[in-house]
PDB file of C-alpha atoms in Angstrom:
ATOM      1  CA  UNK A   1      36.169   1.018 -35.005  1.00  0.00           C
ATOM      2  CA  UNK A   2      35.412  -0.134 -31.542  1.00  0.00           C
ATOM      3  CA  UNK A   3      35.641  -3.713 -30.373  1.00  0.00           C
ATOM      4  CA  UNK A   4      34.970  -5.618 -27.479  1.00  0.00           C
ATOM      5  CA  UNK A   5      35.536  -9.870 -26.719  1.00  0.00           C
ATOM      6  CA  UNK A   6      32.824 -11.830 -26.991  1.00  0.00           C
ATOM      7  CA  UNK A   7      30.038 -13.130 -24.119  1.00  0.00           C
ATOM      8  CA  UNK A   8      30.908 -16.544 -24.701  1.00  0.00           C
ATOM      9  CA  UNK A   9      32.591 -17.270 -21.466  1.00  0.00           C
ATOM     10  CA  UNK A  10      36.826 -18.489 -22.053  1.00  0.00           C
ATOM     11  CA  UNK A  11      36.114 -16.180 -25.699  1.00  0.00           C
ATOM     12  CA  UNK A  12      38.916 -13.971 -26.421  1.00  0.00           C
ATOM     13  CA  UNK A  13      37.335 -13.509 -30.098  1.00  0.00           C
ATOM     14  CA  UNK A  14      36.961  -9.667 -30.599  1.00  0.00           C
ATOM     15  CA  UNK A  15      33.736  -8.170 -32.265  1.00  0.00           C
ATOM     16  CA  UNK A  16      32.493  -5.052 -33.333  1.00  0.00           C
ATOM     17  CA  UNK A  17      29.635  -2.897 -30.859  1.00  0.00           C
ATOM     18  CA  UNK A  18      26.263  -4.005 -31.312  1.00  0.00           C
ATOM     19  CA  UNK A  19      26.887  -8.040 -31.015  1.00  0.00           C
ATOM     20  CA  UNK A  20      27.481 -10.136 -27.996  1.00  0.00           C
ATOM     21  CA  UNK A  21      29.328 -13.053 -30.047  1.00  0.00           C
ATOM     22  CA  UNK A  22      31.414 -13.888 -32.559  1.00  0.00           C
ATOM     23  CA  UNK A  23      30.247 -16.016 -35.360  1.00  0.00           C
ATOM     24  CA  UNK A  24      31.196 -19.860 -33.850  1.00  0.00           C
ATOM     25  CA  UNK A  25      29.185 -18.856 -30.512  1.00  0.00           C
ATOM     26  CA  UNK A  26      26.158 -17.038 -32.082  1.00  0.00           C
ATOM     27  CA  UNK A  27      25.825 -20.019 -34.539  1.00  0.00           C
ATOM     28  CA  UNK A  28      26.346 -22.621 -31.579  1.00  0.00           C
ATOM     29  CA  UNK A  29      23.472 -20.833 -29.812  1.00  0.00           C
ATOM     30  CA  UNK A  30      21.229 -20.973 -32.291  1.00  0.00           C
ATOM     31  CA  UNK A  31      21.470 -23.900 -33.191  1.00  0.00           C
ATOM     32  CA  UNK A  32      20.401 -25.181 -29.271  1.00  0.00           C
ATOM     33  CA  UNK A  33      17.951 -22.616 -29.496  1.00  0.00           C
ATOM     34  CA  UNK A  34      16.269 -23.863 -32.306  1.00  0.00           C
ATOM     35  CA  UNK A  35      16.797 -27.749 -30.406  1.00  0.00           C
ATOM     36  CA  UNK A  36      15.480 -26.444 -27.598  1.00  0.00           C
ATOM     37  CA  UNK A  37      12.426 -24.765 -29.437  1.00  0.00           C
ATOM     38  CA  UNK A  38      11.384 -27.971 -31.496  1.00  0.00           C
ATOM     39  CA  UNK A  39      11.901 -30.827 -28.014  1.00  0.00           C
ATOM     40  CA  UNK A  40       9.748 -28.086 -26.680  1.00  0.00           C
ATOM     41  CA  UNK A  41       7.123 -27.726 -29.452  1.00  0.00           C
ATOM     42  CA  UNK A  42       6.935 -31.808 -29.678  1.00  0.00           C
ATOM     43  CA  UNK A  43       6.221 -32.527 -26.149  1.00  0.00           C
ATOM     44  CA  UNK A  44       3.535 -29.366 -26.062  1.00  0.00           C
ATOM     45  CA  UNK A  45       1.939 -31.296 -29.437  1.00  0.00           C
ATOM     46  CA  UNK A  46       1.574 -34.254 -26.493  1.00  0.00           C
ATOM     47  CA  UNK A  47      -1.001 -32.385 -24.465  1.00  0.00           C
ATOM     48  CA  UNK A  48      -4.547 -31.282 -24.975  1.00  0.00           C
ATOM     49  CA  UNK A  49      -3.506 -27.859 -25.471  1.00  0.00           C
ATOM     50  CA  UNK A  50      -0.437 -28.455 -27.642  1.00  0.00           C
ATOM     51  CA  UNK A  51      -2.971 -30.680 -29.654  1.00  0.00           C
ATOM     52  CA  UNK A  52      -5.564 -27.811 -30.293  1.00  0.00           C
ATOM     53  CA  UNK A  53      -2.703 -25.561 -31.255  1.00  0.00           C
ATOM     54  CA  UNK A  54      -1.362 -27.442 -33.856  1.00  0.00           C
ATOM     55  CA  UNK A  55      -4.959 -27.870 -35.565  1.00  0.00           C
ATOM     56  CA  UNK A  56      -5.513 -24.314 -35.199  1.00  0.00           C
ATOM     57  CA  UNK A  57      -2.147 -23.876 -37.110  1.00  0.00           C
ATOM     58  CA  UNK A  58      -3.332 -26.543 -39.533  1.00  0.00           C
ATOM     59  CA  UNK A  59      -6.772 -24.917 -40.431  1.00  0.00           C
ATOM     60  CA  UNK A  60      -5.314 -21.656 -40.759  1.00  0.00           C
ATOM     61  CA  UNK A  61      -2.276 -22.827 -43.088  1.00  0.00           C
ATOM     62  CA  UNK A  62      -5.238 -24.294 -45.238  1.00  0.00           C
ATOM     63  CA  UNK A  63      -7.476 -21.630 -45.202  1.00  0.00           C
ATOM     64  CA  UNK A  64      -4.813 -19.032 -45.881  1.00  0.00           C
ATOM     65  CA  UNK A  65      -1.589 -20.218 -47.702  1.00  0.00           C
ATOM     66  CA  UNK A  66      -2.648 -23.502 -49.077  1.00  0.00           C
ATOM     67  CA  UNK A  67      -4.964 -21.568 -51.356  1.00  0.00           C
ATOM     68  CA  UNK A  68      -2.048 -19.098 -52.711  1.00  0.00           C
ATOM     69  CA  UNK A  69       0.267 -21.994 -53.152  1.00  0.00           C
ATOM     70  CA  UNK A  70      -2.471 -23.593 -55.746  1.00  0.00           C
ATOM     71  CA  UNK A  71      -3.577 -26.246 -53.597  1.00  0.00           C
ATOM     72  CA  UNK A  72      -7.120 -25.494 -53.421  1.00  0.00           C
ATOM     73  CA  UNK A  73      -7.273 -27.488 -56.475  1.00  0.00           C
ATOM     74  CA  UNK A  74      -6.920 -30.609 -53.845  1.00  0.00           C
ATOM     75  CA  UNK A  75      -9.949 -29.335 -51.592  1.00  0.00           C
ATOM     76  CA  UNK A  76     -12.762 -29.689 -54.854  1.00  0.00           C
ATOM     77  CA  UNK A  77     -15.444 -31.905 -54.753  1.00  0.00           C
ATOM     78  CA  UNK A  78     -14.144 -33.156 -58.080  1.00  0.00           C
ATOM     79  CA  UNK A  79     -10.644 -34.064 -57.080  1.00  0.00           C
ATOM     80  CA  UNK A  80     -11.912 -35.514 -53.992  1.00  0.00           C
ATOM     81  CA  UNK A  81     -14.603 -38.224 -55.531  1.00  0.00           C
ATOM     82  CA  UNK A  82     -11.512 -39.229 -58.300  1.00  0.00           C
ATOM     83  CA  UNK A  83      -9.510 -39.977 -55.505  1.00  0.00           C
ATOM     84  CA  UNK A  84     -11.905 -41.530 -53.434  1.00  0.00           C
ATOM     85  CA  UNK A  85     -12.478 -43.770 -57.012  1.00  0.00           C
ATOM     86  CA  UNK A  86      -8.535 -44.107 -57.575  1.00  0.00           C
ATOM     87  CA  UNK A  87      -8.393 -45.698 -53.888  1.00  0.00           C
ATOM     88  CA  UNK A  88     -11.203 -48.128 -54.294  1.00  0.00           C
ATOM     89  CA  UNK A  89      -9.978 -48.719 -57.897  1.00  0.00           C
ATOM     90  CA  UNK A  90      -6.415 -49.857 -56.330  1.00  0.00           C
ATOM     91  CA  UNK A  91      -8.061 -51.490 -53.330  1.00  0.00           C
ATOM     92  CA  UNK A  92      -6.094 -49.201 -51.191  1.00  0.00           C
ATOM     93  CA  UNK A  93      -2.314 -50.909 -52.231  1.00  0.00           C
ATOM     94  CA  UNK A  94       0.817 -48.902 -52.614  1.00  0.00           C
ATOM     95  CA  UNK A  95       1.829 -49.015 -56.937  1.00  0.00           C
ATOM     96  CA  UNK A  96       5.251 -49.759 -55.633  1.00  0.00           C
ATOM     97  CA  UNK A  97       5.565 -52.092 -53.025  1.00  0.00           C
ATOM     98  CA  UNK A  98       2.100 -53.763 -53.313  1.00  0.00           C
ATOM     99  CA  UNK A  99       1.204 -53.517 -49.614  1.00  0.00           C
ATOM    100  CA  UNK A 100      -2.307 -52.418 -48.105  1.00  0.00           C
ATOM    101  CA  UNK A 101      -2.162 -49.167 -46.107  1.00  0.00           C
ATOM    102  CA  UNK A 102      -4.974 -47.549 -44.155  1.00  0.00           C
ATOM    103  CA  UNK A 103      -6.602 -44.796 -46.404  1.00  0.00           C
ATOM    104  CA  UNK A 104      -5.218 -41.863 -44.306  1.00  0.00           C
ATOM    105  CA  UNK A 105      -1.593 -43.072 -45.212  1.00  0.00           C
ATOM    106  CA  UNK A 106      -1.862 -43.033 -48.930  1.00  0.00           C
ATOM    107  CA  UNK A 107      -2.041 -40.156 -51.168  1.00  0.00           C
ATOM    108  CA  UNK A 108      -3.489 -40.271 -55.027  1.00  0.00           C
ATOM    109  CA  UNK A 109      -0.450 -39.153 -56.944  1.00  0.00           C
ATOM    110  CA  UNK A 110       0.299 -37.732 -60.341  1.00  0.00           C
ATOM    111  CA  UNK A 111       2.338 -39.328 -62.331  1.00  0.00           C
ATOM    112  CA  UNK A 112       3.294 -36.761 -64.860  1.00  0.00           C
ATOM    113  CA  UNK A 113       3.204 -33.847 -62.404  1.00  0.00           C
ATOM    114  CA  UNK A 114       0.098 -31.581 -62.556  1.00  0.00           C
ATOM    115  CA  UNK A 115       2.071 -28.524 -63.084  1.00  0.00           C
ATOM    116  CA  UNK A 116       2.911 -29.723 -66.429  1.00  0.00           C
ATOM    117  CA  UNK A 117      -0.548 -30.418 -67.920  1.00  0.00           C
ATOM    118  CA  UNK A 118      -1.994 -27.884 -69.250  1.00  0.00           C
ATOM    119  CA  UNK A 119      -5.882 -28.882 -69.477  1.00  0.00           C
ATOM    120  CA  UNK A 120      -7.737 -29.198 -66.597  1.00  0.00           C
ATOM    121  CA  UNK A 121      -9.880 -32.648 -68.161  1.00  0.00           C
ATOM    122  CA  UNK A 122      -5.691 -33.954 -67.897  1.00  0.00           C
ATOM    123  CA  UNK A 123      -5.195 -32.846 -64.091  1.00  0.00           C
ATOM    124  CA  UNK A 124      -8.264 -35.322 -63.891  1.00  0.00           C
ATOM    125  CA  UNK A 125      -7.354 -37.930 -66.040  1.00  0.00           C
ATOM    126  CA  UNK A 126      -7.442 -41.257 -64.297  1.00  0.00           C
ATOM    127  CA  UNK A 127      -4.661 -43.194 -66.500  1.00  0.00           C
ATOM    128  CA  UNK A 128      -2.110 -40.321 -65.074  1.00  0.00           C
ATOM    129  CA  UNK A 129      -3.087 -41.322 -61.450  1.00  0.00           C
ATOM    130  CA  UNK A 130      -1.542 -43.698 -58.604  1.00  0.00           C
ATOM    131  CA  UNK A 131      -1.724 -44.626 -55.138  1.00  0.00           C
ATOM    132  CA  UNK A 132       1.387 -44.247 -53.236  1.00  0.00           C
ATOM    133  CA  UNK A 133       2.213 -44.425 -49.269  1.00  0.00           C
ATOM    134  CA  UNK A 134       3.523 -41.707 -47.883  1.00  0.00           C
ATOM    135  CA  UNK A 135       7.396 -42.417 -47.711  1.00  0.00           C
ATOM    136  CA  UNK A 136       7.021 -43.015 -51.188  1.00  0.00           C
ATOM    137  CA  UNK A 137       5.430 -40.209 -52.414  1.00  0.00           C
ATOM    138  CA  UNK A 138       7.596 -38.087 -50.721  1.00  0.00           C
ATOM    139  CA  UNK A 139      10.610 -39.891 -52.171  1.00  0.00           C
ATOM    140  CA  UNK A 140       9.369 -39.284 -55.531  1.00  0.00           C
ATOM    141  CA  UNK A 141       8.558 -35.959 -55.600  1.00  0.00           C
ATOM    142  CA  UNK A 142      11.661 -35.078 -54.027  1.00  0.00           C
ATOM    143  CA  UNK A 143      13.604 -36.838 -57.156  1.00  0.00           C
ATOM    144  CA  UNK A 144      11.191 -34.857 -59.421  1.00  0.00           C
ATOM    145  CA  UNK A 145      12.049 -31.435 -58.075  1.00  0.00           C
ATOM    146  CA  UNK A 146      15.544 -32.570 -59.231  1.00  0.00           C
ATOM    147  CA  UNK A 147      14.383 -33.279 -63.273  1.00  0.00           C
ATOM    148  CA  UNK A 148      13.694 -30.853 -65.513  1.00  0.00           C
ATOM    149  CA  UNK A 149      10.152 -30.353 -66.800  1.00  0.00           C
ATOM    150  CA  UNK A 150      10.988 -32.403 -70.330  1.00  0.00           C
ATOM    151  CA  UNK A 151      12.258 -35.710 -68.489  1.00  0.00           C
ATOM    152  CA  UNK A 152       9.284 -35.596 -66.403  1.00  0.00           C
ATOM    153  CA  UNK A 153       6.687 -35.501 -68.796  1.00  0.00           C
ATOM    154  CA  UNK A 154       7.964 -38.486 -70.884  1.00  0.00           C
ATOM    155  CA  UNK A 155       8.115 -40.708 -67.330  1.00  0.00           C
ATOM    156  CA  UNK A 156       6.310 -44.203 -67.113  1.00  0.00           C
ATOM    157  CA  UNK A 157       4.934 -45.799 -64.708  1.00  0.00           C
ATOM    158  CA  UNK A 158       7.673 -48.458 -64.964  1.00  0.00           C
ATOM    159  CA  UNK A 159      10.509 -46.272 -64.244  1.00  0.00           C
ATOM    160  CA  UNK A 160       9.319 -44.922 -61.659  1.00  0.00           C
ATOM    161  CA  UNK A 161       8.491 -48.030 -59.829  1.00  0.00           C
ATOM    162  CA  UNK A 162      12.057 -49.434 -60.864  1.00  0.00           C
ATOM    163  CA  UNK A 163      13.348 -46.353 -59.079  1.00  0.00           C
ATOM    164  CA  UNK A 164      11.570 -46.067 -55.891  1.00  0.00           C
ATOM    165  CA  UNK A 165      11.629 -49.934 -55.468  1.00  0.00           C
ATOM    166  CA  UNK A 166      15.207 -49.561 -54.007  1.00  0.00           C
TER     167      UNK A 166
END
């Protein structure tokens, strides 16, 4: 098998044909590649043009994956007059921390998670629905994609409160 060093200049690390570095190098590159890539992409999302490209992006991620992912569910007319009731019914305040947020920054939640109902008059039911800010709602269904199904449908209010309180 033929070697050579790597490109990595001071590298004596040899590597087979085909590659120009050796693991540590090609991983180190990378990795300020993909740096690079995303200081790049945030100050382009700063201009007029970077703005128009990320809600091109955005309306074709909904028009084309959201829908295979389930989530057209969340685009209905039904879902989207219950949640415009569930925000007016909580006066716009997060169910944890009891703070007002603007409408854009909180999201109508399910408490028991709608993958685990199995009508669709449940998905709708208003008792299993919350308001939560953002932070929190991503907190939360991080620590649910870390239960199993069982422990999740037998979750109260209560507890989860108690848990994303701290």
């Amino acid at each position: 098998m033929r070697l050579h060093r790597c490109a990595e200049v001071g590298c004596r690390e040899l590597i087979k044909l085909g590659f120009d570095y050796c693991d540590n190098h090609y991983q180190q590159r990378m990795n300020d590649y993909h740096d690079r890539k995303s200081k790049a992409q945030a100050l382009s999302a700063r201009t007029l043009r970077g703005k128009h490209d990320v809600t091109e992006r955005d309306r074709e991620y909904n028009s084309e994956v959201r829908p295979e992912l389930g989530h057209e569910f969340y685009q209905s007319k039904q879902w989207e007059r219950i949640s415009r009731y569930i925000k007016q019914r909580d006066m716009y305040v997060d169910a944890v921390d009891g703070k007002v947020y603007d409408q854009g920054n909180l999201i109508v939640d399910h408490i028991v998670p709608r993958r685990l109902l199995d009508t669709n008059a449940e998905q709708y039911d208003i008792n299993n629905l919350w308001l939560l800010s953002r932070s929190h709602h991503n907190h939360k269904t991080a620590i649910e994609q870390k239960m199993n199904d069982n422990k999740l449908k037998h979750i109260s209010r209560d507890w989860w409160i108690k848990v994303l309180e701290d």
